[in-house]
């Protein structure tokens, strides 16, 4: 190796000393034009890349750091004017003079001012071909060194550069989060803050999240009403932290509504995705966006843009628009990429569209690209095809083979749980020894969401084996025990409600195994005093899904609602009331609790989402609470017209569910509050609905057969009887005043047929319809779904039905599954005696 001359070492040392002692002199000492202004003016006159590259080639020896930054800036401005961004980026990146500019930036970045440094970093990343560009790394390191002096605008731009490199969890992003936290009180620039909020959201505490939400609320009114990007970023931040904060979302929604004419397909698509994840509904925005999107149908003739339109418009489109979307997509289906095919399939799932021709076209594309999908994408494919009832052995076999191959090499708990869950959805959900060992290996690192997924998968596996193979292996039960063990361990190590909730909020309570659910509720009860106005809605929603009655938790929820109602958003009241309605529970301060919640809503009745208002009215009716103002705001022509418009954009299953709730509410008011004089208008709906009455369960068949014996013949009992207002009674019989069964003659109704109405609809039950002293008896079999999961306490809908049948003149006998299948009723004679005792009051001696 050639030795460096001693004089050169000395010169370098002297110059470094000079730079340290007199940095200003050092900068002046560099050789460059006396004024850099003329060069920048020349650059600004360039109209294409070639002119800029010619300029760089001519002046590369004299370009300053400011001029280098200006050259980068001009190249990127020209790129943004191009139609094919990728093509032009490649052209610039491969140009020899771009490499020259790249090298100049590498030599001069330490001299750049802060704005130029960050801007060059941003543009270099756009042009970078390598995943680890040395210049990018050098610029990031230099920016890190200067970080503390960046203002909030520059800090936000730098954080976006890190986000582009997916450095969300890096120490550097953590440092940025710390700077934001320290300066939050004095921050006034919401535009820059919103960028930072999105980029640091993955690594900040719950407390800091709330501080940012509060600060955003304070600053929101300072931004211009046209700031769609700021509003979108705020919604994105709420999505990232999984916080459906209604006040902020409403403000964002108002910005979107004010600027809907300026929104393009990409913007609307992004807003819809955010709303879907946050479960935020804006009927007004949907209708305005639907109109704008429908106008785009003939304009989108490229697969990429049309797929985005299909995905966004499809779930809210009317019948004609859906037909047009599907027919156009069929024509371009063979040109779809794997990513586009998956997006279309998921949209079809949302649309509940089982168009077999389109499904075959889309799955043929999926099949072709199946090897390129990641585990989460494979799960989405499996879920969508399961929902759409698609069955093709060749496709399922390849999908299963691919999932198992991923499972054998995966060590990440979340990924393993995704793969196992996907396999459990396939026609044959078995796992071999390797699959089971992979689950067992990751269990100690699993969070509650992972454990819940595993438990659901194993239970599905057990159910399949029991149904088709009539066997359950010890390995399955052993795996369930291990899941239970690690779940309990994780719950017991929780030391605060906030930390526990970080894991629980993505878990649906109805997917937990019994023992793990019991431990979860016990842990929540341990932290009961930490339930407050911030988390009460989420806790209430979780309990609603569990079907687990904890009076301690429900009493605390009611207490928080009463004491802190002004801090709770009115649009979340339904979520708070729902567990009480579902579980049929009245808290000690019942009237105060319901009254406070309804009073909080009264001034919002005119703007509440129609679906929410119907569900709220039904939930309160289930609890025998009938606020007149709220109910009359539902049963008026204007509201029902709004509801009809909204039903048109819902999926068929959700639309049917809402209509059914409206019918149930209408029925409840007619029976329980006739003084409101609200008419019954659901005859036609109920007649259509009851055409689909299904067959008897095994237990119902047993009861029916025994009733014919107990009552003295098949003509003394009716099955599947429709009452006025269309309640369906499992079995009906009539006893005379001497407790003797009265025969129905030859008009017995077979199960599964639409019975003729035993009485005319809209008529009150009066004694004259029966012989004097006779009574009409309704026998109802209640399966496990009619009761809470932890105790045999009847849920709200079953209790409501019993009330209604009694108003209609029935004596109601409810036979619970727990009694019918108990040891005490294990023989036919015991069951016959049980029925006699319940019907006639006879007790066998």
mmCIF file of C-alpha atoms in Angstrom, residues 231 235 238-239 243-257 270-286 316 569 571-572 607-609 611-612 646 650:
data_model
loop_
_atom_site.group_PDB
_atom_site.id
_atom_site.type_symbol
_atom_site.label_atom_id
_atom_site.label_comp_id
_atom_site.label_asym_id
_atom_site.label_seq_id
_atom_site.Cartn_x
_atom_site.Cartn_y
_atom_site.Cartn_z
ATOM 1 C CA UNK A 231 -58.389 15.778 8.811
ATOM 2 C CA UNK A 235 -58.504 10.014 11.433
ATOM 3 C CA UNK A 238 -57.143 7.475 15.647
ATOM 4 C CA UNK A 239 -57.136 4.347 13.495
ATOM 5 C CA UNK A 243 -59.552 4.851 19.350
ATOM 6 C CA UNK A 244 -62.942 5.734 17.887
ATOM 7 C CA UNK A 245 -63.096 9.212 19.432
ATOM 8 C CA UNK A 246 -66.393 10.616 18.195
ATOM 9 C CA UNK A 247 -65.862 14.377 18.766
ATOM 10 C CA UNK A 248 -62.710 14.455 16.633
ATOM 11 C CA UNK A 249 -64.113 12.145 13.987
ATOM 12 C CA UNK A 250 -67.160 14.378 13.621
ATOM 13 C CA UNK A 251 -64.917 17.403 13.093
ATOM 14 C CA UNK A 252 -62.930 15.503 10.480
ATOM 15 C CA UNK A 253 -66.154 14.353 8.853
ATOM 16 C CA UNK A 254 -67.393 17.957 8.617
ATOM 17 C CA UNK A 255 -64.195 18.874 6.761
ATOM 18 C CA UNK A 256 -64.767 15.985 4.323
ATOM 19 C CA UNK A 257 -68.393 17.008 3.802
ATOM 20 C CA UNK A 270 -58.873 6.106 2.168
ATOM 21 C CA UNK A 271 -61.599 7.824 4.211
ATOM 22 C CA UNK A 272 -63.926 4.829 3.800
ATOM 23 C CA UNK A 273 -61.180 2.442 4.934
ATOM 24 C CA UNK A 274 -60.513 4.533 8.032
ATOM 25 C CA UNK A 275 -64.216 4.799 8.879
ATOM 26 C CA UNK A 276 -64.678 1.058 8.479
ATOM 27 C CA UNK A 277 -61.852 0.207 10.879
ATOM 28 C CA UNK A 278 -62.962 2.874 13.377
ATOM 29 C CA UNK A 279 -66.619 1.762 13.036
ATOM 30 C CA UNK A 280 -67.604 5.365 12.454
ATOM 31 C CA UNK A 281 -70.765 5.904 10.414
ATOM 32 C CA UNK A 282 -71.678 9.043 8.522
ATOM 33 C CA UNK A 283 -74.768 8.490 6.409
ATOM 34 C CA UNK A 284 -74.447 11.972 4.910
ATOM 35 C CA UNK A 285 -70.855 11.415 3.775
ATOM 36 C CA UNK A 286 -71.697 7.972 2.350
ATOM 37 C CA UNK A 316 -72.723 0.999 -0.838
ATOM 38 C CA UNK A 569 -70.125 11.426 23.806
ATOM 39 C CA UNK A 571 -73.261 8.841 20.073
ATOM 40 C CA UNK A 572 -71.657 6.184 22.324
ATOM 41 C CA UNK A 607 -78.852 14.101 13.843
ATOM 42 C CA UNK A 608 -78.290 10.637 15.290
ATOM 43 C CA UNK A 609 -77.526 7.920 12.764
ATOM 44 C CA UNK A 611 -79.488 2.744 12.476
ATOM 45 C CA UNK A 612 -78.130 3.706 15.875
ATOM 46 C CA UNK A 646 -79.827 4.230 4.559
ATOM 47 C CA UNK A 650 -76.331 -1.593 3.623
#
